[in-house]
Coordinates of C-alpha atoms in Angstrom, one line a residue:
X22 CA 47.0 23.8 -50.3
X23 CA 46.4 20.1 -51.0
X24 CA 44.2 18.5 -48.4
X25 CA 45.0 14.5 -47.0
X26 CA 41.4 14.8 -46.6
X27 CA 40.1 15.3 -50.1
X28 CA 41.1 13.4 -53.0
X29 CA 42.5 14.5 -56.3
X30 CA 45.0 13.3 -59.0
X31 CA 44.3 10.9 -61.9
X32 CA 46.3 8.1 -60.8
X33 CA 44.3 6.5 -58.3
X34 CA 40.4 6.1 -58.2
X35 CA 38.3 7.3 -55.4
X36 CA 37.6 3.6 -54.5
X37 CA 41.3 3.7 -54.2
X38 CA 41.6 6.3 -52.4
X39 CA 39.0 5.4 -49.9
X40 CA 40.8 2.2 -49.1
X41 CA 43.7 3.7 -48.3
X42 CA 42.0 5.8 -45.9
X43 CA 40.0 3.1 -44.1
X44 CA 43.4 1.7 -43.6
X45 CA 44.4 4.6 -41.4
X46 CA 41.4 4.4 -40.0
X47 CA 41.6 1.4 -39.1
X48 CA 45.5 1.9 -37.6
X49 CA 43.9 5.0 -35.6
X50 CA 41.6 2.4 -34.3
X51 CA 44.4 1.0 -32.1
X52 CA 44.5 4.3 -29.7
X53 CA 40.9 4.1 -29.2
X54 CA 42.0 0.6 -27.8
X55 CA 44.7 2.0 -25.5
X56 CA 41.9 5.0 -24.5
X57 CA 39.4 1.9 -23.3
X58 CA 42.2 -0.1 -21.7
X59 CA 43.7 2.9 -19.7
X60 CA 39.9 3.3 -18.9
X61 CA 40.1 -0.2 -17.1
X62 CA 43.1 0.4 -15.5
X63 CA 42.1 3.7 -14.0
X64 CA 38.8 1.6 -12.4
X65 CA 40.5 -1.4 -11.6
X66 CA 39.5 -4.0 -14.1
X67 CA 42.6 -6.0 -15.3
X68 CA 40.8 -8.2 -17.4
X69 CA 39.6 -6.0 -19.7
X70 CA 42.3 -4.1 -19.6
X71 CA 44.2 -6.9 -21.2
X72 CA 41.9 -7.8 -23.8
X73 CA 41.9 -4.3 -25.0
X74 CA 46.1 -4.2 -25.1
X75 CA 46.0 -7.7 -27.0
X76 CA 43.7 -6.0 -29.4
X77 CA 46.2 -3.1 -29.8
X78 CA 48.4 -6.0 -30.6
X79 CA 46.5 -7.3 -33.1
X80 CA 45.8 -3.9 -34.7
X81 CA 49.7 -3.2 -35.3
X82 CA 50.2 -7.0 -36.6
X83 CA 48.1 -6.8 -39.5
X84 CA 47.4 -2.5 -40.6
X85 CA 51.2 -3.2 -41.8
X86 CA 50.7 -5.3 -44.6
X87 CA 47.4 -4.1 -45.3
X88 CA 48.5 -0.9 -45.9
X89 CA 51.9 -2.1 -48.2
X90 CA 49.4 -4.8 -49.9
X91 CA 46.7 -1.3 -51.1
X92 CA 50.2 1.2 -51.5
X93 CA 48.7 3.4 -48.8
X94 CA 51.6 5.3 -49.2
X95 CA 50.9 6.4 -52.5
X96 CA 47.2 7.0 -52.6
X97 CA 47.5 9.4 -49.2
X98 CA 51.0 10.3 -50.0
X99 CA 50.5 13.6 -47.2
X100 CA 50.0 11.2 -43.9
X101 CA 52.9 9.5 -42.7
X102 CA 51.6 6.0 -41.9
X103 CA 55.0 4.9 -40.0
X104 CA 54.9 8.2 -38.1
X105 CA 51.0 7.2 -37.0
X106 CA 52.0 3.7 -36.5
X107 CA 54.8 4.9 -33.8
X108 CA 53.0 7.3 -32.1
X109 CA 50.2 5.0 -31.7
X110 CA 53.0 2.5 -30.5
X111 CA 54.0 4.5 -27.9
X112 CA 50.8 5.1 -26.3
X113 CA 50.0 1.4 -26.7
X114 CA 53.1 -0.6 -25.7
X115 CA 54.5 1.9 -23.2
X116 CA 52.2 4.4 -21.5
X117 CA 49.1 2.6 -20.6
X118 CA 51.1 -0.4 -20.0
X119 CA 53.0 1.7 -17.9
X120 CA 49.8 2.7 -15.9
X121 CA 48.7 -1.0 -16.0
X122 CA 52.0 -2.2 -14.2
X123 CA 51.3 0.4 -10.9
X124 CA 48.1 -0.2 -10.6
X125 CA 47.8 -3.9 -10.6
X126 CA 51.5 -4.3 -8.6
X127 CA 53.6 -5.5 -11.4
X128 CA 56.1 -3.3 -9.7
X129 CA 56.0 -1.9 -6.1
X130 CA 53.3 0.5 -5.8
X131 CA 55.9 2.8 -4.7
X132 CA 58.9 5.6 -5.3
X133 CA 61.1 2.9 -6.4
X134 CA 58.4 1.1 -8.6
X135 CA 57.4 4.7 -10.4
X136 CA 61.5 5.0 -10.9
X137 CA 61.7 1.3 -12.4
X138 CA 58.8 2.8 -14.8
X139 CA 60.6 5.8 -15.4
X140 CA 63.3 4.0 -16.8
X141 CA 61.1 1.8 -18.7
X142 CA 59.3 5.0 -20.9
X143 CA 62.6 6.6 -21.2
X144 CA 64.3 3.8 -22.6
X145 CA 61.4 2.7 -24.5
X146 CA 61.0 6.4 -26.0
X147 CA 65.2 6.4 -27.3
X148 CA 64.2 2.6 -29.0
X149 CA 61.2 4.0 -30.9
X150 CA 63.5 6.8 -32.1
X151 CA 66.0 4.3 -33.5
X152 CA 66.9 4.0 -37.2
X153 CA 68.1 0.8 -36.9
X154 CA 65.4 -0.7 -35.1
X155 CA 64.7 -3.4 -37.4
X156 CA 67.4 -5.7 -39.8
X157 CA 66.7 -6.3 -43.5
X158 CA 65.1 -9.9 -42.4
X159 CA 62.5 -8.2 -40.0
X160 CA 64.3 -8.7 -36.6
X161 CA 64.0 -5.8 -34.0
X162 CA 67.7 -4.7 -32.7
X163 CA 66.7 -4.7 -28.9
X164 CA 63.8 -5.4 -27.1
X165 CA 61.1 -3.3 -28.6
X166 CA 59.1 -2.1 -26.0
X167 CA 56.5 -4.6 -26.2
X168 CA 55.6 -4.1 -22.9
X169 CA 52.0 -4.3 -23.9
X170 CA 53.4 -8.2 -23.8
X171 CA 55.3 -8.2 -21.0
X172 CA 53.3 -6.1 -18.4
X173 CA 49.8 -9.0 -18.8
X174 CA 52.3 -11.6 -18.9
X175 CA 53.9 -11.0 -15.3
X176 CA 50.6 -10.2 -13.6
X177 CA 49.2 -13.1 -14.4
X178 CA 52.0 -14.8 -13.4
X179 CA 51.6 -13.9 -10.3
X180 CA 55.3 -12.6 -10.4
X181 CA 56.6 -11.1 -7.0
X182 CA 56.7 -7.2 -7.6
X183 CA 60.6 -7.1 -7.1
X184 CA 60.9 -9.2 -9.4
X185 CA 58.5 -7.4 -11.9
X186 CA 61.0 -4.6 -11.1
X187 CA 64.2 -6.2 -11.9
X188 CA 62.4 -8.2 -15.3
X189 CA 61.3 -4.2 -16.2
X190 CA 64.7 -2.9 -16.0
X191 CA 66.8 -5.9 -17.7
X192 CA 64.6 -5.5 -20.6
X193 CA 64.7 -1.5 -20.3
X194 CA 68.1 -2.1 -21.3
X195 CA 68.2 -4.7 -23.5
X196 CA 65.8 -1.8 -25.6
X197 CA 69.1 0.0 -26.3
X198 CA 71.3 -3.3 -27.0
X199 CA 71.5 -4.8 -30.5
X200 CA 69.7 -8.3 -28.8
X201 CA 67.8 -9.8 -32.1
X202 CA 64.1 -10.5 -31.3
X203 CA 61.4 -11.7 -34.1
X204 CA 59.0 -9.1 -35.5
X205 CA 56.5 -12.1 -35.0
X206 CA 54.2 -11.9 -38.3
X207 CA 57.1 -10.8 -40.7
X208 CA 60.3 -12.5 -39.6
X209 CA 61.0 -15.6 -41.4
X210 CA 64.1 -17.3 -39.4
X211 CA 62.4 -20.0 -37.5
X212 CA 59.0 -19.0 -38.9
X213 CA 56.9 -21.7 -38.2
X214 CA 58.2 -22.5 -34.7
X215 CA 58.1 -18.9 -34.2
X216 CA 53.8 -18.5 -35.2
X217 CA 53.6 -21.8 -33.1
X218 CA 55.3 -19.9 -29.9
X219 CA 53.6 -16.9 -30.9
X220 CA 49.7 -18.7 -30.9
X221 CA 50.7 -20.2 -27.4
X222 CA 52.2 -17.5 -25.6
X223 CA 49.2 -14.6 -26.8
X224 CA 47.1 -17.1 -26.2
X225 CA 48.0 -17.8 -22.4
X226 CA 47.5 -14.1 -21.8
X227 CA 44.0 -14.1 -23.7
X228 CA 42.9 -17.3 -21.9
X229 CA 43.9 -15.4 -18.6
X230 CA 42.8 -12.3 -19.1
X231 CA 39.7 -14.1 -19.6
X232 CA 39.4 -16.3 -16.4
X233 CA 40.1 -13.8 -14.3
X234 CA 40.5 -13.4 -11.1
X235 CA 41.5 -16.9 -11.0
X236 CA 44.9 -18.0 -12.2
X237 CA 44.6 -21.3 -13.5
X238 CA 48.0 -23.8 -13.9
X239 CA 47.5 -24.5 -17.2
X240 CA 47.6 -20.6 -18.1
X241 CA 51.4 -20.4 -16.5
X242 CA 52.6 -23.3 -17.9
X243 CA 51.7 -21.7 -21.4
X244 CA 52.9 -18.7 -20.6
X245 CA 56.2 -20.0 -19.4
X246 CA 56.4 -21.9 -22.6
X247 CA 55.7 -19.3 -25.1
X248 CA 58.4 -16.9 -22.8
X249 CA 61.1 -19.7 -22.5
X250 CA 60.9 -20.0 -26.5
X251 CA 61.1 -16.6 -27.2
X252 CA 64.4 -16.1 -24.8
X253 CA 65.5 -19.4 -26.5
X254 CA 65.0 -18.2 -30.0
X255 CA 66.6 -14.4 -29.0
X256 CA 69.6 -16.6 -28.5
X257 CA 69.8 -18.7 -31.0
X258 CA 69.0 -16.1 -33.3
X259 CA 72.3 -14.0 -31.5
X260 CA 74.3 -16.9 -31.6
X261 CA 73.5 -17.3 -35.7
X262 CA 74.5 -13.5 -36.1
X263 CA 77.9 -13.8 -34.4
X264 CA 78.8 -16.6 -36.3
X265 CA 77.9 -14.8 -39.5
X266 CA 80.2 -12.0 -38.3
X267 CA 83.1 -14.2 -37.4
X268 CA 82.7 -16.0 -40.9
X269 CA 82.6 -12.4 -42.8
X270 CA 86.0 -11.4 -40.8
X271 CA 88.0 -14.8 -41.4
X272 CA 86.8 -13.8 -45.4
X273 CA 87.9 -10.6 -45.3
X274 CA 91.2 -11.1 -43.4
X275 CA 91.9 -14.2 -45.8
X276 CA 91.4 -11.7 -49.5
X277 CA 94.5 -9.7 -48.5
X278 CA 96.6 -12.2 -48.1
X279 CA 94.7 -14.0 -51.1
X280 CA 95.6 -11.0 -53.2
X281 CA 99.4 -10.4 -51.8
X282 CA 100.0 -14.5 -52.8
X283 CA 98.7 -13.8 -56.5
X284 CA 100.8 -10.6 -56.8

């Protein structure tokens, strides 16, 4: 039996090969993140714990087009690269945030705060299993789970837990809507507005994470920037769609017609 492990075939060189490889290394690197930042959580050390999530976010930015760039595919054809990618995903943007959002009182530290996140992984487990989770344009369909995002964001915000709660489960089901939101290194509707929103919001968090335990101004109001874009642009974007729907309809209703006036 062929091994992933060992190389063989003419087509690609063992440099080649190698490459590949480190690439999937490189992706695997992002659950040894999400190890260290469930560490954190577990001793009570928010700050880190952030840093580490934002570096799982900056893992699964980049291994994407690394890996199309060097056809990782190809040259390790017996590892699935999107099947790693989601079940590091999972672990990443839902579980340890998960943790992270009891134990630092995103949501109430009780029954009805582990039910809130109850809904959250389930919900968040049917959207990773979705085919149609991204459009031709790379634009998630729903909210995709990037609560890696959302659960830093709200702490320090210093967001009431009720309404961490209710923020948790409007977005829980917004995952299994068709709401458009920007894959934010590949979508190229409103690109440059969008890296701008992108380098503000990610930012705020890294700036916070970093000043911790204080909660300066200045870190909220970027925060509430880069959020009130990204709502803005989800709507915009949603807007745009429905009016390319309406347009395709009036077409299509107008041929037959069209067709029955040339006959």
């Amino acid at each position: 039996m062929t091994s992933p492990f060992r190389h063989s075939g003419d087509e690609f060189s063992p440099g080649q090969w190698g490459s590949a490889w480190l690439v999937h290394t490189f992706t695997t690197l992002g659950i040894v993140a999400a190890m260290l930042a469930l560490r954190d959580v577990l001793v009570g050390r928010p700050g880190p714990a952030i840093i580490w999530l934002l570096i799982t976010l900056l893992i699964d930015g980049v291994d994407g087009p690394i890996a199309r760039a060097l056809q990782v595919e190809r040259r390790v054809p017996l590892i699935d690269g999107f099947l790693l990618d989601l079940i590091i995903d999972y672990v990443t943007c839902v579980i340890v945030p998960a943790c992270f959002m009891y134990q630092f009182a995103v949501v109430p530290q009780n029954n009805y705060g582990i039910a809130v996140l109850c809904v959250m992984v389930f919900t968040s487990a049917i959207w990773f299993a979705r085919k149609d989770m991204m459009t031709d344009d790379n634009w998630f369909r729903g909210f995709p789970a990037a609560w890696n995002i959302v659960g830093p964001l709200l702490y320090l915000m210093e967001a009431r837990t009720v309404v961490g709660a209710i923020i948790t489960l409007v977005l829980s089901v917004l995952t299994l809507s068709n709401m458009p939101y920007p894959h934010i290194a590949r979508a190229k509707f409103m690109r440059p507005y969008t890296l701008v929103g992108a380098v503000v919001w990610i930012g705020g968090v890294a700036l916070g994470a970093f000043a911790l335990p204080h909660h300066h101004l200045y870190v909220k109001i970027m925060l509430y920037a880069g959020s009130a874009y990204f709502v803005l642009l989800a709507a915009i974007r949603a807007l745009h769609d429905r009016r390319q729907r309406q347009r395709g309809a009036a077409v299509a209703a107008a041929q037959p017609a069209s067709t029955a006036e040339a006959r």
